[in-house]
Amino acid sequence: MRCTQRRGPPHAMWARLWALLAALRAGWCLLPQSGYLHPDEFFQAPEVMAGDILNLQVYYPWEFLSSSPCRTVVFPLMTSGVTYWVIKSLQQLDICSSCINSYTLLVSPRLLFTIFSFTLDYSVYRLAPFWGADPWKALVLLAGSYVTLVFYTRTFTNTLEGLLFALLMVLVSSTKSCGSSAEPTSSSLIGVITTAGFFNRPTFLAFALMPLLYWASLIVDSQKSIKTLINHFLKLILCACFTAIVFITADTFYFTSVSLDNLYITPFNFLSYNLNPHNLALHGSHPRVTHFTVNGVMLFGILHIMAISAGFRMLKKYVHQLMQVRWCYHGLPALLVHSEGSSTLLLFYFVPLAFLSLFSHQEPRFLIPLILPLVLFSASPNRTVKWKFLIVLFNLLGALLFGCLHQGGLIPCLFHLEQLIHSPASTSHPRHYTLLFAHTYMPPRSLLNIKKTEMHVEVIDMAGSGEETLCQTVEQQASNFTCSNCHIFIIIPGTVRATITKCGVSLKNETLIFPHLSMEDPPEIPILSSGNWRSQLGLYILELGRDHQSL
């Protein structure tokens, strides 16, 4: 790989632009973002840790039950667990008397992930010269992407997967100096990161495949001694095994309450579940080309399209080389080492994408680790990034849609209900609250900040129930409206607000939280053009009245 030597300081304009975007990333985390991307951003770490560490009423997903453990507990403990332990300690020490509230429960884990997200920026700055990219242009492409602003500031396992992928790329892309031969980096660290990534999400192996092949090709190309080669691979295997033992031990202690008769190897349970097509169908089946044709465009826009175009040109260039006699002598490792940087980056991008496309369940967030090789490829000096206006507009719309609008009323709704439940009036005169959520994403109970010992709040999640089922449940709750201090709230998007009217119950009051866009129950365009658009793009909190006769 040819190292590009750069002269002079980085362009001040690009540096200032990156600094502004970095400040936006941190500020938008603290604001915080109201968009709710997917239930997994809560139920794969913060919700579980809030129950374990803060003793709050939460909903434990099936992956964290001892009967079916499919997620390691190590990373949730190291991220959300640490932040919750800190705010709990601050409150116990009377340094902050009200540290535990809906805001800190939401923002503190996100803030840690936002800090970790700058690992991407560090990796881009380190990798850009090696792969022949302009460092500051690559940094601006990275920091300006809505994927970084929205997804990498959320508590997804996919976010950790992207950070570990970035660190792995840094480790395998080191050299002695510009113009000299490649020097393989620490085999031990590569083994640790690869294994940790596998336990975080077994799909990490799809991302790690090309970096590991590239690393192996560097060793084979630079080392002449068989003993040295064996030493490198032994270090990697031993450190990988040690890391696996640490994860297995931690998970076994977490999921076993009485004895340690069984070892819990969570990635194998994950693979066993997800390799069953019937299980994947429960989460939604998609055409195998969804990642290539839809999700890549949805996340990266024109950059993904440019990569596909360049990929076809690369295939055309190399297809005839596969037929050459020298292919038999050099093989794939030599092709990786001696090919152009942009071609190898495309392999780093498309090989994981192809492996992930083998599964029928395909969500956009599965591809967010690929932003690193994509921005490095797009920031190559001999590849002028065209369509600048389109790139800026695309990321503005993406940040607005996913950071603010998408299920955007649910988090503010939980903030509002938490303040209501913990208001002085509720504290002095204990009340019982029934919260019925319908046609929203699964509400994270932890944001209500209710202790497990307090039984005065009941959460009913109706998900996307039909009109008949929803009305039956609402009418049943209304008919059981017996105690004087009972309060029943229905939380429902404005697009299906009329359903509650058909249920024949009286309402005491209603609160509209704006904005809230439900893609499962989207507003109709003609209604949006009318004066009712705010209601259609809102989330209602409806309080049932005592008189539940037909309206």
Coordinates of N, CA and C in Angstrom, one line a residue, residues 39-261:
P39 N -36.6 0.0 19.0 CA -36.6 -0.4 20.4 C -35.3 -0.9 20.9
D40 N -34.5 -1.5 20.0 CA -33.2 -2.0 20.4 C -32.3 -1.0 21.0
E41 N -32.4 0.3 20.7 CA -31.6 1.3 21.3 C -31.8 1.4 22.8
F42 N -32.9 0.9 23.3 CA -33.2 0.9 24.7 C -33.1 -0.5 25.3
F43 N -33.6 -1.5 24.6 CA -33.8 -2.8 25.2 C -32.7 -3.7 25.0
Q44 N -31.6 -3.2 24.4 CA -30.4 -4.1 24.4 C -29.3 -3.6 25.4
A45 N -29.6 -2.6 26.2 CA -28.7 -2.2 27.2 C -29.3 -1.3 28.3
P46 N -29.7 0.0 28.0 CA -30.2 0.9 29.1 C -31.3 0.3 29.9
E47 N -32.3 -0.2 29.2 CA -33.5 -0.7 30.0 C -33.1 -1.8 30.9
V48 N -32.2 -2.7 30.5 CA -31.8 -3.9 31.3 C -31.0 -3.4 32.5
M49 N -30.0 -2.5 32.2 CA -29.2 -2.0 33.3 C -29.9 -1.1 34.3
A50 N -30.9 -0.4 33.8 CA -31.7 0.4 34.8 C -32.4 -0.5 35.8
G51 N -32.9 -1.6 35.3 CA -33.5 -2.6 36.2 C -32.5 -3.2 37.2
D52 N -31.3 -3.6 36.7 CA -30.3 -4.3 37.5 C -29.6 -3.3 38.5
I53 N -29.3 -2.2 38.0 CA -28.4 -1.3 38.8 C -29.2 -0.3 39.6
L54 N -30.3 0.3 39.0 CA -31.1 1.3 39.7 C -32.4 0.8 40.3
N55 N -32.6 -0.5 40.1 CA -33.8 -1.2 40.7 C -35.1 -0.5 40.2
L56 N -35.1 -0.1 38.9 CA -36.3 0.5 38.4 C -37.2 -0.6 37.7
Q57 N -38.5 -0.2 37.6 CA -39.4 -1.1 36.8 C -39.1 -1.0 35.4
V58 N -38.7 -2.2 34.8 CA -38.3 -2.2 33.4 C -39.0 -3.4 32.7
Y59 N -38.8 -3.5 31.4 CA -39.2 -4.6 30.6 C -38.0 -5.4 30.2
Y60 N -37.8 -6.6 30.6 CA -36.6 -7.4 30.2 C -36.9 -8.1 28.9
P61 N -36.2 -7.8 27.9 CA -36.4 -8.5 26.6 C -36.0 -10.0 26.7
W62 N -36.5 -10.8 25.9 CA -36.2 -12.2 26.0 C -34.8 -12.6 25.8
E63 N -34.0 -11.8 25.1 CA -32.6 -12.1 24.9 C -31.8 -12.0 26.2
F64 N -32.3 -11.4 27.3 CA -31.6 -11.2 28.5 C -32.2 -12.1 29.6
L65 N -33.1 -13.0 29.3 CA -33.7 -14.0 30.2 C -32.8 -15.2 30.3
S66 N -32.6 -15.8 31.5 CA -31.7 -16.9 31.7 C -32.1 -18.1 30.8
S67 N -33.4 -18.2 30.4 CA -33.9 -19.3 29.6 C -33.5 -19.2 28.2
S68 N -33.1 -18.0 27.7 CA -32.7 -17.8 26.3 C -31.7 -16.7 26.2
P69 N -30.6 -16.7 26.8 CA -29.6 -15.6 26.7 C -28.9 -15.5 25.4
C70 N -29.2 -14.5 24.6 CA -28.6 -14.3 23.3 C -27.7 -13.1 23.2
R71 N -27.6 -12.3 24.3 CA -26.8 -11.1 24.3 C -25.8 -11.1 25.5
T72 N -24.6 -10.7 25.2 CA -23.6 -10.7 26.3 C -24.0 -9.5 27.2
V73 N -23.7 -9.6 28.5 CA -24.0 -8.6 29.4 C -22.8 -7.7 29.6
V74 N -21.6 -8.0 29.1 CA -20.4 -7.3 29.3 C -20.5 -5.9 28.8
F75 N -20.9 -5.7 27.6 CA -20.9 -4.4 27.0 C -22.0 -3.5 27.6
P76 N -23.2 -4.0 27.9 CA -24.2 -3.2 28.6 C -23.7 -2.8 30.0
L77 N -23.0 -3.6 30.7 CA -22.4 -3.2 32.0 C -21.3 -2.1 31.8
M78 N -20.5 -2.3 30.8 CA -19.4 -1.3 30.5 C -19.9 0.1 30.0
T79 N -21.1 0.1 29.5 CA -21.6 1.4 28.9 C -22.7 1.9 29.8
S80 N -24.0 1.5 29.6 CA -25.1 2.0 30.3 C -24.9 1.7 31.8
G81 N -24.4 0.5 32.1 CA -24.2 0.1 33.5 C -23.3 1.1 34.3
V82 N -22.2 1.5 33.6 CA -21.3 2.4 34.3 C -21.9 3.8 34.5
T83 N -22.6 4.3 33.5 CA -23.2 5.6 33.6 C -24.3 5.6 34.7
Y84 N -25.1 4.5 34.8 CA -26.1 4.5 35.8 C -25.5 4.3 37.2
W85 N -24.4 3.6 37.3 CA -23.7 3.4 38.6 C -23.2 4.8 39.0
V86 N -22.7 5.6 38.1 CA -22.2 6.9 38.4 C -23.3 7.8 39.0
I87 N -24.4 7.9 38.3 CA -25.5 8.8 38.7 C -26.1 8.3 40.0
K88 N -26.1 7.0 40.2 CA -26.6 6.4 41.5 C -25.7 6.8 42.6
S89 N -24.4 6.7 42.4 CA -23.4 7.0 43.4 C -23.5 8.5 43.8
L90 N -23.6 9.4 42.8 CA -23.8 10.8 43.0 C -25.0 11.1 43.9
Q91 N -26.1 10.4 43.6 CA -27.3 10.6 44.4 C -27.1 10.1 45.8
Q92 N -26.5 9.0 46.0 CA -26.3 8.4 47.3 C -25.4 9.2 48.2
L93 N -24.4 9.9 47.5 CA -23.4 10.7 48.2 C -24.0 12.1 48.5
D94 N -25.2 12.4 48.1 CA -25.9 13.7 48.2 C -25.2 14.8 47.4
I95 N -24.4 14.4 46.4 CA -23.7 15.4 45.6 C -24.8 15.9 44.6
C96 N -25.7 15.1 44.2 CA -26.8 15.5 43.3 C -28.0 14.8 43.8
S97 N -28.9 15.5 44.5 CA -30.0 14.9 45.2 C -31.1 14.3 44.2
S98 N -31.1 14.8 43.0 CA -32.1 14.3 42.1 C -31.4 13.9 40.7
C99 N -30.3 13.2 40.9 CA -29.6 12.8 39.7 C -30.3 11.8 38.8
I100 N -31.2 11.0 39.4 CA -31.9 10.0 38.7 C -33.2 10.5 38.2
N101 N -33.4 10.9 37.0 CA -34.6 11.3 36.4 C -34.7 10.9 35.0
S102 N -35.7 11.2 34.3 CA -35.9 10.7 32.9 C -34.8 11.3 32.0
Y103 N -34.4 12.5 32.2 CA -33.4 13.1 31.4 C -32.0 12.4 31.5
T104 N -31.6 12.2 32.8 CA -30.3 11.6 33.0 C -30.3 10.1 32.6
L105 N -31.5 9.5 32.7 CA -31.6 8.1 32.3 C -31.5 7.9 30.8
L106 N -31.9 8.9 30.1 CA -31.8 8.9 28.6 C -30.5 9.4 28.2
V107 N -30.0 10.5 28.7 CA -28.8 11.2 28.1 C -27.5 10.6 28.6
S108 N -27.4 10.1 29.8 CA -26.1 9.7 30.3 C -25.5 8.5 29.5
P109 N -26.3 7.5 29.2 CA -25.7 6.4 28.3 C -25.4 7.0 26.9
R110 N -26.3 7.8 26.4 CA -26.0 8.4 25.0 C -24.8 9.3 25.0
L111 N -24.5 10.0 26.1 CA -23.4 10.8 26.2 C -22.1 10.0 26.1
L112 N -22.1 8.9 26.8 CA -20.9 8.0 26.7 C -20.7 7.5 25.3
F113 N -21.8 7.1 24.7 CA -21.6 6.6 23.3 C -21.2 7.7 22.4
T114 N -21.6 9.0 22.6 CA -21.2 10.1 21.8 C -19.7 10.3 22.0
I115 N -19.2 10.2 23.2 CA -17.8 10.4 23.4 C -17.0 9.3 22.7
F116 N -17.6 8.0 22.8 CA -16.9 6.9 22.1 C -17.0 7.1 20.6
S117 N -18.0 7.8 20.1 CA -18.1 8.0 18.6 C -16.9 8.7 18.0
F118 N -16.2 9.5 18.8 CA -15.0 10.2 18.3 C -13.9 9.3 18.0
T119 N -14.0 8.0 18.4 CA -13.1 7.0 18.0 C -13.1 6.9 16.5
L120 N -14.3 7.1 15.9 CA -14.4 7.1 14.4 C -13.6 8.2 13.8
D121 N -13.7 9.4 14.4 CA -12.9 10.5 13.9 C -11.4 10.3 14.0
Y122 N -11.0 9.7 15.1 CA -9.6 9.4 15.3 C -9.1 8.4 14.3
S123 N -10.0 7.4 14.0 CA -9.6 6.3 13.1 C -9.5 6.9 11.7
V124 N -10.4 7.8 11.3 CA -10.4 8.4 9.9 C -9.1 9.2 9.8
Y125 N -8.8 10.0 10.8 CA -7.6 10.8 10.7 C -6.3 10.0 10.6
R126 N -6.3 8.8 11.3 CA -5.1 7.9 11.2 C -5.1 7.2 9.9
L127 N -6.2 6.8 9.4 CA -6.3 5.9 8.3 C -6.2 6.6 6.9
A128 N -6.6 7.9 6.9 CA -6.7 8.6 5.6 C -5.4 8.7 4.9
P129 N -4.2 9.0 5.5 CA -3.0 9.0 4.7 C -2.6 7.7 4.2
F130 N -2.9 6.6 5.0 CA -2.5 5.3 4.6 C -3.3 4.8 3.4
W131 N -4.6 5.2 3.3 CA -5.4 4.8 2.2 C -5.5 5.8 1.1
G132 N -4.7 6.8 1.2 CA -4.7 7.8 0.1 C -5.8 8.7 0.1
A133 N -6.4 9.0 1.2 CA -7.6 9.9 1.3 C -7.2 11.3 2.0
D134 N -7.9 12.3 1.7 CA -7.7 13.6 2.3 C -8.3 13.6 3.7
P135 N -7.4 13.7 4.8 CA -7.9 13.5 6.2 C -9.1 14.4 6.5
W136 N -9.0 15.7 6.2 CA -10.0 16.6 6.7 C -11.3 16.6 5.9
K137 N -11.2 16.3 4.6 CA -12.4 16.0 3.8 C -13.1 14.8 4.3
A138 N -12.3 13.7 4.6 CA -12.9 12.5 5.1 C -13.6 12.8 6.5
L139 N -13.0 13.6 7.3 CA -13.5 13.9 8.6 C -14.8 14.7 8.5
V140 N -14.9 15.6 7.6 CA -16.1 16.4 7.3 C -17.2 15.5 6.8
L141 N -16.9 14.6 5.9 CA -17.9 13.6 5.4 C -18.4 12.8 6.5
L142 N -17.5 12.3 7.4 CA -17.9 11.5 8.5 C -18.8 12.3 9.5
A143 N -18.3 13.4 10.0 CA -19.0 14.2 11.0 C -20.3 14.8 10.5
G144 N -20.4 15.1 9.2 CA -21.6 15.7 8.6 C -22.6 14.7 8.2
S145 N -22.3 13.4 8.3 CA -23.3 12.3 7.9 C -24.3 12.2 9.1
Y146 N -25.6 12.1 8.7 CA -26.6 11.9 9.7 C -26.5 10.6 10.4
V147 N -25.8 9.7 9.8 CA -25.5 8.4 10.4 C -24.7 8.6 11.7
T148 N -23.7 9.4 11.6 CA -22.8 9.7 12.8 C -23.6 10.5 13.8
L149 N -24.4 11.6 13.3 CA -25.1 12.4 14.2 C -26.2 11.7 15.0
V150 N -26.8 10.8 14.3 CA -28.0 10.1 14.9 C -27.7 8.7 15.4
F151 N -27.2 7.9 14.6 CA -27.0 6.5 15.0 C -25.8 6.3 16.0
Y152 N -24.7 7.0 15.7 CA -23.5 6.8 16.6 C -23.6 7.6 17.9
T153 N -24.8 8.3 18.2 CA -25.0 8.9 19.5 C -26.1 8.1 20.2
R154 N -26.4 6.9 19.7 CA -27.5 6.1 20.4 C -26.8 4.8 20.9
T155 N -27.6 4.2 21.8 CA -27.1 3.0 22.5 C -27.4 1.7 21.8
F156 N -26.9 1.6 20.5 CA -27.1 0.4 19.7 C -25.9 -0.5 19.9
T157 N -26.1 -1.8 19.8 CA -24.9 -2.7 19.7 C -24.3 -2.5 18.3
N158 N -25.0 -2.1 17.3 CA -24.5 -1.8 16.0 C -23.5 -0.7 16.1
T159 N -23.7 0.3 17.0 CA -22.7 1.4 17.2 C -21.4 0.9 17.7
L160 N -21.5 0.0 18.7 CA -20.2 -0.6 19.2 C -19.6 -1.4 18.2
E161 N -20.3 -2.1 17.4 CA -19.8 -2.9 16.3 C -19.0 -2.0 15.3
G162 N -19.5 -0.8 15.0 CA -18.9 0.1 14.1 C -17.6 0.6 14.7
L163 N -17.6 0.9 16.1 CA -16.4 1.4 16.7 C -15.3 0.3 16.8
L164 N -15.7 -0.9 17.0 CA -14.7 -2.0 17.0 C -14.1 -2.3 15.6
F165 N -15.0 -2.1 14.6 CA -14.5 -2.3 13.2 C -13.5 -1.2 12.9
A166 N -13.8 0.0 13.4 CA -12.8 1.1 13.1 C -11.5 0.9 13.8
L167 N -11.5 0.4 15.0 CA -10.2 0.1 15.7 C -9.5 -1.1 15.0
L168 N -10.2 -2.0 14.5 CA -9.6 -3.2 13.8 C -8.9 -2.7 12.5
M169 N -9.6 -1.8 11.8 CA -9.0 -1.2 10.6 C -7.7 -0.4 10.9
V170 N -7.7 0.3 12.0 CA -6.5 1.0 12.4 C -5.4 0.1 12.7
L171 N -5.7 -1.0 13.4 CA -4.6 -2.0 13.8 C -4.0 -2.7 12.5
V172 N -4.9 -3.0 11.6 CA -4.3 -3.8 10.4 C -3.7 -2.8 9.3
S173 N -3.9 -1.5 9.5 CA -3.4 -0.6 8.5 C -2.2 0.2 8.9
S174 N -1.4 -0.3 9.8 CA -0.2 0.4 10.2 C 1.0 0.1 9.4
T175 N 1.9 1.0 9.2 CA 3.1 0.8 8.5 C 4.3 1.3 9.2
K176 N 5.5 0.9 8.9 CA 6.7 1.5 9.5 C 6.8 3.0 9.2
S177 N 6.8 3.3 7.9 CA 6.9 4.7 7.5 C 6.5 4.7 6.0
C178 N 6.3 5.9 5.5 CA 6.0 6.1 4.1 C 7.1 5.5 3.2
G179 N 6.7 4.7 2.3 CA 7.6 4.2 1.4 C 8.3 2.9 1.8
S180 N 8.1 2.5 3.1 CA 8.7 1.2 3.5 C 7.7 0.1 3.6
S181 N 8.2 -1.1 3.8 CA 7.3 -2.2 3.8 C 6.4 -2.2 5.0
A182 N 5.3 -2.9 4.9 CA 4.3 -3.0 6.0 C 4.8 -3.7 7.2
E183 N 4.4 -3.3 8.3 CA 4.8 -4.0 9.6 C 3.5 -4.4 10.3
P184 N 3.2 -5.7 10.4 CA 2.0 -6.1 11.1 C 1.9 -5.6 12.5
T185 N 0.8 -5.2 12.9 CA 0.6 -4.6 14.3 C 0.3 -5.8 15.3
S186 N 0.1 -5.4 16.5 CA -0.1 -6.3 17.6 C -1.1 -7.4 17.3
S187 N -0.7 -8.6 17.2 CA -1.6 -9.7 17.0 C -2.5 -9.9 18.2
S188 N -2.0 -9.6 19.3 CA -2.8 -9.8 20.6 C -4.0 -8.9 20.6
L189 N -3.8 -7.6 20.2 CA -5.0 -6.6 20.2 C -6.0 -7.0 19.1
I190 N -5.5 -7.5 18.0 CA -6.4 -7.9 16.9 C -7.3 -9.1 17.4
G191 N -6.7 -10.0 18.1 CA -7.4 -11.1 18.7 C -8.5 -10.7 19.7
V192 N -8.1 -9.7 20.6 CA -9.0 -9.2 21.6 C -10.2 -8.5 20.9
I193 N -9.9 -7.6 20.0 CA -11.0 -6.8 19.4 C -11.9 -7.7 18.5
T194 N -11.4 -8.7 17.8 CA -12.2 -9.6 17.0 C -13.1 -10.4 17.9
T195 N -12.6 -10.9 19.0 CA -13.4 -11.7 19.8 C -14.5 -10.9 20.6
A196 N -14.1 -9.7 21.0 CA -15.1 -8.8 21.7 C -16.2 -8.4 20.7
G197 N -15.8 -8.1 19.5 CA -16.8 -7.8 18.5 C -17.7 -8.9 18.2
F198 N -17.2 -10.2 18.2 CA -18.0 -11.3 18.0 C -19.0 -11.5 19.1
F199 N -18.6 -11.3 20.4 CA -19.6 -11.4 21.5 C -20.6 -10.3 21.5
N200 N -20.2 -9.1 21.0 CA -21.1 -8.0 21.0 C -22.2 -8.3 19.9
R201 N -21.8 -8.7 18.7 CA -22.7 -9.1 17.7 C -21.9 -10.1 16.8
P202 N -22.4 -11.3 16.7 CA -21.7 -12.3 15.9 C -21.5 -11.9 14.4
T203 N -22.4 -10.9 14.0 CA -22.2 -10.4 12.6 C -20.9 -9.6 12.4
F204 N -20.2 -9.4 13.5 CA -18.9 -8.7 13.4 C -17.9 -9.4 12.6
L205 N -18.1 -10.7 12.5 CA -17.2 -11.5 11.7 C -17.3 -11.2 10.2
A206 N -18.4 -10.7 9.8 CA -18.6 -10.3 8.4 C -17.8 -9.0 8.1
F207 N -17.7 -8.1 9.1 CA -16.9 -6.9 9.0 C -15.4 -7.2 9.2
A208 N -15.1 -8.1 10.0 CA -13.7 -8.4 10.4 C -13.0 -9.2 9.3
L209 N -13.8 -9.9 8.4 CA -13.2 -10.8 7.5 C -12.1 -10.1 6.6
M210 N -12.4 -9.0 5.9 CA -11.5 -8.4 5.1 C -10.3 -7.8 5.8
P211 N -10.5 -7.1 6.9 CA -9.3 -6.6 7.7 C -8.4 -7.8 8.1
L212 N -9.0 -8.9 8.5 CA -8.1 -10.0 9.0 C -7.4 -10.6 7.8
L213 N -8.0 -10.7 6.6 CA -7.4 -11.2 5.4 C -6.2 -10.3 5.0
Y214 N -6.5 -9.0 5.1 CA -5.5 -8.0 4.8 C -4.3 -8.1 5.7
W215 N -4.6 -8.2 7.0 CA -3.6 -8.4 8.0 C -2.7 -9.6 7.8
A216 N -3.4 -10.7 7.5 CA -2.7 -12.0 7.2 C -1.8 -11.8 5.9
S217 N -2.3 -11.1 4.9 CA -1.5 -10.9 3.7 C -0.3 -10.0 4.0
L218 N -0.4 -9.1 4.9 CA 0.8 -8.3 5.3 C 1.8 -9.2 6.0
I219 N 1.4 -10.1 6.8 CA 2.4 -10.9 7.5 C 3.1 -11.9 6.5
V220 N 2.3 -12.5 5.7 CA 2.9 -13.4 4.7 C 3.8 -12.7 3.7
D221 N 3.4 -11.4 3.4 CA 4.2 -10.6 2.4 C 5.5 -10.1 3.1
S222 N 5.5 -9.9 4.4 CA 6.7 -9.2 5.0 C 7.6 -10.1 5.8
Q223 N 7.1 -11.3 6.2 CA 7.9 -12.2 7.0 C 8.4 -13.3 6.2
K224 N 9.7 -13.7 6.5 CA 10.3 -14.8 5.8 C 10.4 -16.0 6.6
S225 N 10.3 -15.9 8.0 CA 10.5 -17.0 8.9 C 9.2 -17.6 9.2
I226 N 9.1 -19.0 9.1 CA 7.9 -19.7 9.4 C 7.6 -19.6 10.9
K227 N 8.7 -19.5 11.7 CA 8.5 -19.4 13.2 C 7.9 -18.1 13.5
T228 N 8.2 -17.0 12.8 CA 7.6 -15.7 13.1 C 6.1 -15.7 12.7
L229 N 5.8 -16.3 11.6 CA 4.5 -16.4 11.1 C 3.6 -17.2 12.2
I230 N 4.1 -18.3 12.6 CA 3.4 -19.1 13.6 C 3.2 -18.3 14.9
N231 N 4.2 -17.5 15.3 CA 4.2 -16.8 16.5 C 3.0 -15.7 16.4
H232 N 2.9 -15.1 15.3 CA 1.8 -14.1 15.1 C 0.4 -14.7 15.3
F233 N 0.2 -15.8 14.6 CA -1.1 -16.4 14.7 C -1.4 -17.1 16.0
L234 N -0.3 -17.6 16.7 CA -0.5 -18.1 18.1 C -1.0 -17.0 19.0
K235 N -0.3 -15.8 18.9 CA -0.7 -14.7 19.8 C -2.1 -14.3 19.6
L236 N -2.5 -14.3 18.3 CA -3.9 -13.9 18.0 C -4.9 -14.9 18.6
I237 N -4.6 -16.2 18.4 CA -5.5 -17.3 18.9 C -5.6 -17.3 20.4
L238 N -4.4 -17.2 21.1 CA -4.4 -17.2 22.5 C -5.1 -16.1 23.2
C239 N -5.0 -14.9 22.6 CA -5.6 -13.7 23.2 C -7.1 -13.7 22.8
A240 N -7.5 -14.3 21.7 CA -8.9 -14.5 21.4 C -9.6 -15.4 22.3
C241 N -8.9 -16.5 22.7 CA -9.4 -17.5 23.6 C -9.5 -16.9 25.0
F242 N -8.5 -16.2 25.4 CA -8.6 -15.5 26.8 C -9.8 -14.6 26.9
T243 N -10.0 -13.7 25.8 CA -11.1 -12.8 25.8 C -12.4 -13.5 25.8
A244 N -12.5 -14.6 25.1 CA -13.7 -15.4 25.1 C -14.0 -16.0 26.5
I245 N -13.0 -16.4 27.2 CA -13.2 -16.9 28.5 C -13.8 -15.9 29.5
V246 N -13.2 -14.6 29.3 CA -13.7 -13.5 30.1 C -15.2 -13.3 29.9
F247 N -15.6 -13.2 28.6 CA -17.0 -13.0 28.3 C -17.9 -14.1 28.7
I248 N -17.5 -15.4 28.5 CA -18.3 -16.5 28.9 C -18.4 -16.5 30.4
T249 N -17.4 -16.2 31.2 CA -17.4 -16.2 32.6 C -18.4 -15.2 33.1
A250 N -18.3 -14.0 32.6 CA -19.2 -12.9 33.0 C -20.6 -13.2 32.7
D251 N -20.9 -13.7 31.5 CA -22.3 -14.0 31.1 C -22.8 -15.2 32.0
T252 N -22.0 -16.2 32.3 CA -22.4 -17.3 33.1 C -22.8 -16.8 34.5
F253 N -22.0 -15.9 35.1 CA -22.4 -15.4 36.4 C -23.6 -14.6 36.4
Y254 N -23.8 -13.8 35.3 CA -25.0 -13.0 35.2 C -26.3 -13.8 35.0
F255 N -26.3 -14.8 34.1 CA -27.5 -15.5 33.8 C -27.8 -16.7 34.7
T256 N -26.8 -17.0 35.6 CA -27.0 -18.1 36.5 C -27.2 -17.6 37.9
S257 N -28.3 -17.8 38.5 CA -28.6 -17.3 39.9 C -28.2 -18.2 41.0
V258 N -28.2 -19.5 40.7 CA -28.0 -20.5 41.8 C -26.6 -21.2 41.7
S259 N -26.5 -21.9 40.6 CA -25.2 -22.7 40.4 C -24.6 -22.4 39.1
L260 N -23.4 -22.8 38.9 CA -22.6 -22.6 37.7 C -22.5 -23.9 36.9
D261 N -23.5 -24.7 36.8 CA -23.4 -26.0 36.2 C -23.3 -25.8 34.6

